[in-house]
XYZ file of C-alpha atoms in Angstrom:
454
model
C 80.584 -24.662 144.585
C 82.204 -25.434 141.215
C 85.427 -26.831 142.854
C 83.383 -29.087 145.024
C 81.312 -30.510 142.169
C 84.333 -31.186 139.923
C 85.989 -32.958 142.740
C 83.048 -35.152 142.896
C 82.630 -35.845 139.471
C 86.308 -36.800 139.267
C 86.170 -39.027 142.096
C 83.409 -40.706 140.067
C 85.918 -41.206 137.095
C 88.536 -42.609 138.870
C 88.301 -46.324 139.990
C 89.550 -47.827 143.391
C 93.132 -48.996 142.044
C 93.691 -45.527 140.218
C 92.597 -44.045 143.986
C 94.999 -46.042 145.507
C 97.851 -45.322 143.307
C 97.489 -41.470 143.527
C 96.860 -41.346 147.142
C 100.359 -43.623 147.683
C 102.053 -41.496 145.086
C 100.952 -37.942 146.635
C 101.953 -39.842 150.432
C 105.455 -40.585 149.102
C 105.783 -37.082 147.685
C 105.047 -35.412 150.692
C 107.480 -37.425 152.712
C 109.995 -36.855 150.220
C 109.778 -32.921 150.738
C 109.681 -33.257 154.485
C 113.006 -35.736 154.388
C 114.770 -32.873 151.938
C 114.212 -30.410 154.749
C 117.466 -29.587 156.676
C 116.057 -30.269 159.998
C 115.286 -33.528 159.052
C 119.218 -34.468 159.042
C 121.392 -34.375 162.220
C 123.957 -32.102 160.418
C 121.100 -29.701 159.326
C 122.185 -30.065 155.754
C 119.693 -30.377 153.117
C 119.635 -34.218 151.830
C 119.690 -34.620 148.507
C 116.053 -35.292 146.457
C 117.135 -38.710 145.149
C 117.960 -39.730 148.591
C 115.094 -38.201 150.226
C 112.885 -39.807 147.623
C 114.369 -43.198 148.044
C 114.148 -42.969 152.079
C 110.341 -41.929 151.711
C 109.231 -44.784 148.978
C 111.061 -47.420 151.061
C 109.215 -46.115 154.228
C 105.765 -45.449 153.033
C 105.827 -48.781 151.043
C 107.260 -50.360 154.091
C 110.065 -51.921 152.318
C 113.689 -50.918 154.562
C 116.372 -50.191 151.862
C 118.301 -47.223 152.794
C 120.910 -45.402 150.857
C 121.887 -43.416 154.004
C 122.305 -44.526 157.904
C 118.989 -44.263 159.621
C 120.260 -43.601 162.926
C 123.433 -41.487 161.810
C 122.002 -39.446 159.289
C 118.407 -38.493 159.729
C 117.594 -36.360 163.057
C 115.125 -36.931 165.445
C 112.250 -34.889 163.361
C 113.601 -37.271 160.363
C 113.235 -40.211 162.185
C 109.885 -39.359 163.305
C 108.842 -38.563 159.489
C 110.083 -42.045 158.474
C 108.132 -43.770 161.196
C 104.896 -41.940 160.078
C 105.393 -42.978 156.476
C 105.659 -46.313 158.003
C 102.582 -46.383 159.823
C 100.636 -44.393 157.742
C 101.921 -46.895 154.677
C 100.969 -49.945 156.760
C 97.820 -49.025 157.943
C 96.798 -47.413 155.122
C 97.606 -50.556 152.685
C 95.852 -52.773 154.981
C 92.663 -51.198 155.189
C 92.821 -50.738 151.392
C 93.582 -54.207 150.586
C 91.042 -55.605 152.965
C 88.140 -53.815 151.268
C 89.523 -54.203 147.704
C 91.023 -57.724 147.941
C 88.720 -59.373 150.379
C 85.881 -58.616 148.695
C 84.773 -59.493 145.141
C 82.295 -59.330 142.650
C 79.924 -56.887 142.744
C 79.973 -52.670 143.132
C 78.161 -51.170 146.189
C 76.260 -47.970 146.196
C 79.726 -46.225 147.128
C 81.456 -43.965 144.992
C 84.225 -46.519 145.121
C 83.794 -50.016 143.807
C 84.813 -52.579 146.388
C 84.829 -56.269 146.018
C 83.158 -59.032 148.075
C 84.296 -62.648 148.142
C 81.688 -65.614 147.826
C 82.209 -66.490 151.973
C 81.472 -62.630 152.796
C 78.485 -60.190 153.091
C 77.850 -57.300 151.197
C 79.728 -54.313 152.548
C 77.907 -51.599 153.739
C 79.643 -47.961 154.699
C 79.486 -48.605 158.099
C 81.247 -52.034 158.154
C 83.948 -50.058 155.953
C 84.369 -47.855 158.955
C 84.300 -50.809 161.010
C 87.114 -52.971 159.131
C 89.225 -49.661 159.436
C 88.531 -49.217 163.174
C 89.388 -53.160 163.536
C 92.248 -52.614 161.763
C 93.534 -49.987 163.653
C 92.798 -51.940 166.957
C 94.776 -55.214 166.088
C 97.633 -52.698 164.966
C 97.807 -50.904 168.256
C 97.335 -54.006 170.153
C 100.292 -55.636 168.525
C 102.748 -52.684 168.440
C 101.946 -52.125 172.208
C 102.990 -55.559 173.242
C 105.890 -55.715 171.193
C 106.688 -52.136 172.200
C 106.383 -52.993 175.764
C 108.616 -56.291 175.640
C 111.405 -54.390 173.714
C 111.229 -51.187 175.869
C 111.535 -53.195 179.202
C 114.671 -55.444 177.927
C 116.834 -52.393 176.703
C 115.932 -50.684 179.938
C 116.517 -53.391 182.039
C 118.557 -55.473 180.313
C 120.998 -52.924 178.756
C 120.939 -50.014 181.294
C 119.504 -47.392 178.660
C 117.564 -44.581 179.922
C 113.899 -44.920 179.843
C 113.260 -42.517 177.113
C 115.913 -43.925 175.033
C 114.433 -47.821 175.330
C 110.675 -46.824 175.080
C 111.757 -44.804 171.537
C 113.768 -47.971 170.702
C 111.182 -50.189 171.442
C 108.409 -47.978 169.755
C 110.458 -47.709 166.505
C 111.038 -51.113 166.136
C 107.518 -52.335 167.395
C 106.102 -49.743 164.389
C 108.672 -50.854 161.975
C 108.134 -54.608 162.727
C 104.534 -54.991 162.644
C 104.414 -52.806 159.346
C 106.956 -55.272 157.864
C 109.212 -52.404 157.349
C 112.735 -53.388 158.793
C 113.870 -49.756 159.639
C 116.508 -49.699 162.431
C 118.180 -46.890 164.032
C 121.012 -49.317 164.027
C 123.509 -49.099 161.354
C 123.940 -52.793 161.600
C 120.241 -53.517 162.068
C 119.677 -56.065 164.926
C 123.132 -57.996 164.224
C 123.958 -56.719 167.856
C 121.169 -58.589 169.560
C 121.511 -61.758 167.127
C 121.756 -64.195 170.323
C 119.005 -61.989 172.523
C 115.701 -63.893 172.109
C 114.124 -61.138 174.182
C 114.889 -58.812 171.262
C 114.283 -61.067 168.033
C 111.515 -63.259 169.108
C 108.838 -60.155 169.569
C 110.179 -58.598 166.401
C 109.646 -61.682 164.482
C 106.295 -62.010 166.275
C 105.332 -58.627 165.225
C 106.649 -59.462 161.599
C 104.438 -62.522 161.585
C 101.372 -60.731 162.869
C 101.371 -58.066 160.369
C 102.134 -60.048 157.574
C 98.986 -62.408 158.068
C 96.613 -59.771 156.984
C 93.575 -58.618 158.830
C 91.138 -60.994 157.518
C 92.916 -63.999 159.293
C 92.803 -62.241 162.632
C 89.078 -61.795 162.152
C 88.911 -65.739 161.785
C 91.255 -66.471 164.540
C 89.502 -64.071 166.766
C 86.239 -65.769 165.838
C 87.711 -68.948 166.461
C 88.906 -67.732 170.134
C 85.256 -66.488 171.249
C 83.786 -69.585 169.937
C 85.564 -72.062 172.289
C 84.325 -75.583 171.742
C 82.057 -74.607 169.006
C 82.431 -75.610 165.263
C 84.039 -72.980 163.099
C 84.280 -72.891 159.529
C 87.116 -71.582 158.185
C 87.569 -69.568 154.872
C 89.693 -70.852 152.104
C 91.535 -67.513 152.370
C 92.709 -68.097 156.087
C 93.133 -71.710 155.615
C 95.637 -71.288 152.731
C 97.274 -68.375 154.653
C 98.065 -69.935 157.795
C 98.956 -73.405 156.362
C 101.355 -71.663 153.793
C 103.064 -69.513 156.024
C 103.856 -72.025 158.378
C 105.095 -74.479 155.780
C 107.323 -71.246 154.256
C 108.507 -70.632 157.662
C 109.575 -74.364 158.178
C 111.266 -74.135 154.759
C 113.073 -71.143 155.323
C 114.309 -72.339 159.081
C 115.833 -75.375 157.751
C 117.334 -74.023 154.515
C 118.967 -71.118 156.614
C 120.187 -74.016 159.406
C 121.456 -76.074 156.340
C 123.398 -73.627 154.253
C 124.615 -71.316 156.647
C 125.572 -74.034 159.451
C 129.287 -73.815 159.244
C 129.522 -70.243 157.574
C 132.297 -68.424 159.572
C 131.061 -65.250 158.785
C 127.281 -65.997 159.509
C 126.170 -68.733 162.209
C 129.180 -70.841 162.136
C 130.703 -68.985 165.393
C 127.482 -69.693 167.518
C 126.307 -72.362 169.448
C 123.323 -74.422 169.118
C 120.955 -71.866 170.725
C 122.156 -69.450 168.825
C 122.197 -70.875 165.574
C 118.612 -71.825 165.944
C 117.363 -68.396 166.945
C 119.272 -66.531 164.232
C 117.890 -69.271 161.655
C 114.245 -68.857 163.029
C 114.708 -64.808 162.889
C 116.171 -65.079 159.297
C 113.120 -67.531 158.277
C 110.751 -65.193 159.363
C 112.291 -61.669 157.754
C 111.405 -62.579 153.935
C 107.692 -62.529 155.155
C 108.609 -59.326 154.539
C 110.675 -57.250 156.558
C 114.139 -55.984 156.306
C 115.740 -56.711 159.712
C 118.577 -59.123 160.086
C 120.685 -60.463 162.665
C 123.365 -61.769 160.250
C 125.182 -60.329 157.186
C 123.342 -61.050 153.972
C 126.751 -60.159 152.205
C 128.565 -62.885 153.781
C 126.182 -65.460 153.413
C 126.244 -68.418 150.689
C 125.087 -68.054 147.255
C 122.577 -70.645 147.253
C 121.260 -69.012 151.004
C 120.401 -65.886 148.605
C 118.786 -67.728 146.306
C 116.285 -69.571 148.784
C 115.678 -66.122 150.046
C 114.824 -64.775 146.754
C 112.115 -67.219 146.523
C 110.748 -66.559 149.527
C 110.888 -62.814 149.402
C 109.228 -63.001 145.868
C 106.222 -65.112 147.525
C 106.141 -62.818 150.784
C 103.397 -62.651 153.153
C 99.508 -62.755 153.253
C 96.771 -60.537 151.342
C 95.445 -57.716 153.064
C 98.453 -57.374 155.532
C 101.518 -55.310 155.718
C 103.673 -58.054 153.835
C 104.947 -57.732 150.256
C 105.255 -59.986 147.497
C 102.940 -61.908 145.481
C 101.184 -63.406 148.432
C 101.037 -66.694 149.715
C 97.370 -67.141 148.570
C 98.674 -66.153 144.816
C 101.730 -68.762 145.315
C 98.983 -71.621 146.685
C 96.414 -71.041 143.946
C 99.391 -71.589 141.316
C 100.066 -74.605 142.986
C 96.440 -76.403 143.223
C 96.085 -75.064 139.508
C 99.237 -77.455 138.715
C 97.887 -80.129 141.020
C 94.530 -80.133 139.267
C 96.044 -80.248 135.651
C 98.520 -82.800 136.587
C 95.437 -84.881 137.979
C 93.287 -83.902 134.889
C 90.528 -82.262 136.626
C 88.752 -79.430 135.114
C 88.119 -77.483 137.641
C 90.498 -76.162 141.084
C 89.283 -77.716 144.240
C 90.860 -76.559 147.719
C 89.596 -78.238 150.416
C 85.831 -78.711 150.182
C 85.494 -75.751 147.973
C 85.847 -75.036 144.418
C 88.071 -72.135 143.400
C 86.172 -69.373 141.528
C 86.185 -68.804 137.882
C 88.612 -66.170 137.009
C 90.903 -66.847 140.482
C 93.911 -68.823 138.277
C 93.926 -66.683 135.353
C 94.431 -63.540 137.952
C 97.332 -65.668 139.703
C 99.066 -66.330 136.915
C 99.043 -62.529 135.380
C 99.949 -61.176 138.823
C 103.077 -63.601 138.998
C 104.083 -63.369 135.470
C 104.235 -59.504 135.839
C 105.695 -59.585 138.795
C 108.400 -61.827 137.710
C 108.695 -59.450 134.505
C 109.562 -56.291 136.740
C 112.136 -58.333 138.806
C 113.924 -59.397 135.676
C 113.586 -55.787 133.711
C 114.922 -54.525 136.934
C 117.437 -56.849 137.492
C 118.690 -56.714 133.620
C 118.830 -52.570 134.213
C 120.749 -52.758 137.212
C 123.299 -54.915 135.797
C 123.701 -52.572 132.899
C 124.582 -49.847 135.368
C 126.940 -51.727 137.586
C 129.352 -54.186 137.997
C 127.811 -55.760 140.908
C 127.390 -59.686 140.547
C 123.875 -61.494 139.425
C 123.123 -62.608 142.786
C 123.546 -59.500 144.603
C 121.589 -57.376 141.998
C 119.012 -60.078 142.072
C 118.617 -60.073 145.737
C 118.448 -56.583 145.607
C 115.834 -56.041 142.952
C 113.116 -59.133 144.677
C 113.997 -57.340 148.165
C 112.611 -53.871 146.681
C 109.588 -55.181 144.437
C 108.664 -57.494 147.345
C 109.167 -54.680 149.869
C 111.153 -56.824 152.029
C 113.996 -54.369 152.851
C 116.961 -57.003 152.921
C 119.938 -56.057 151.092
C 123.580 -57.488 150.578
C 124.856 -54.035 151.377
C 124.974 -52.565 147.723
C 121.885 -50.096 148.094
C 123.899 -47.224 148.899
C 126.486 -47.893 146.069
C 124.264 -47.850 143.458
C 124.035 -44.952 141.274
C 121.256 -42.343 141.320
C 119.529 -43.979 138.280
C 119.928 -47.493 139.612
C 118.352 -46.140 142.982
C 115.324 -44.897 141.089
C 115.213 -48.408 139.652
C 114.433 -49.596 142.771
C 112.401 -46.806 144.124
C 110.161 -47.790 140.979
C 110.133 -51.457 141.902
C 109.083 -50.777 145.805
C 106.591 -48.163 144.395
C 104.692 -50.844 142.287
C 105.619 -53.637 144.317
C 103.754 -52.084 147.404
C 100.482 -51.250 145.151
C 100.862 -53.155 142.024
C 99.452 -56.564 142.972
C 96.718 -54.935 144.783
C 95.749 -52.540 142.322
C 95.952 -55.329 139.460
C 94.093 -57.825 141.392
C 91.186 -55.304 142.040
C 91.141 -53.930 138.522
C 91.413 -57.447 136.869
C 88.253 -58.422 138.984
C 86.569 -55.082 138.792
C 86.833 -55.016 134.781
C 85.281 -58.682 134.437
C 82.502 -59.272 131.750
C 80.444 -61.583 130.079
C 81.405 -61.871 126.205
C 78.489 -61.323 123.995
C 79.880 -64.147 121.916
C 82.574 -66.864 121.644
C 84.686 -67.872 119.002
C 85.647 -71.326 117.479
C 88.307 -73.503 120.351
C 91.265 -74.425 118.932
C 94.022 -75.647 121.276
C 97.682 -74.786 120.304
C 100.554 -77.225 121.443
C 101.637 -76.482 124.967
C 105.055 -77.998 126.032
């Protein structure tokens, strides 16, 4: 009885962001413990805890960076643990982010505080349960569809046994929808770069998971109303439009910068170039699959990819980064200031008070973490700035793309990436939630004074 009372008292004192951090840390440690078992490796030897912790963090944070060959080092048990971490991590983040990020401003009669947005209704416990069921449904639908296509392709097109084809289909379907980027193949999907039956379903899974559950709710409502007038939420409009723009920008940039690069797409025909350009434009959304060698890409391409990875995908989804809505809010703030407007408007709506300051806080703290991680790795290694910046951005944005230096980093450097992956996965969510939940009115205001800006 006393133990139960203590747990209840503790749950009342822990805020939702703190609970998110603790739950995620427990998941990572449990995964690391399982991966450190001898049975988790093909050789039967125990994996060093640092490597097990790195892999567990990368899987739970749905990143995809690896210090050992996923298909060659881990046994069926080890790969099963990685797959479970990806699924639990992706679903858990989607569920928590949907409840904590979709809704804002008022505390409910639950032990944990959640936020409700200006365009949503107050959540009840039953509605929270329905959200979880809805997220699970969307997850299973997309993963099953992607798995079916991939399984048939590997079975019929590559003459693999049905069991092996189904396993590869399942692994890549879960990894793609959760934007993880893990693959049993040592070269990711480079061996299938020009096969649309492999790369397109994976890309579709990445985009679907990266849009976020709130957007899929909007799309479902729009599809059901056929012909009826549908009022889109600001969140859905921003997510869909900015995602489309970033995909187009990434596609054009990859084609322009890598078209004649003999080490990447220079030797491909027109169809192959368009397919690989599209696939690599999708991956910074943020999944770590690659059909081209990023280590052989031009420096300009790496910089463009850094920017795309940092922005990431949609809120309350499996993608990482600062999120496309945060990026869009900053653009609208800049536009409003250039026009001299006192408030920020998007479409026919005015952005709520405090949204701009939250976006600025998230971006500046995120930049600080990436730069700090980059500086730390530069002092530990002899790799170039573009390689290290690419690695730290990929880790923080939970992308998983790499120029191939991950396994060559010293253990302290790998721990820097572990920290970036952990903070990058739950940091923006927890920070945005904490900022919204801690907002309170001031009892008085001090005299106003404007410093010189610029």
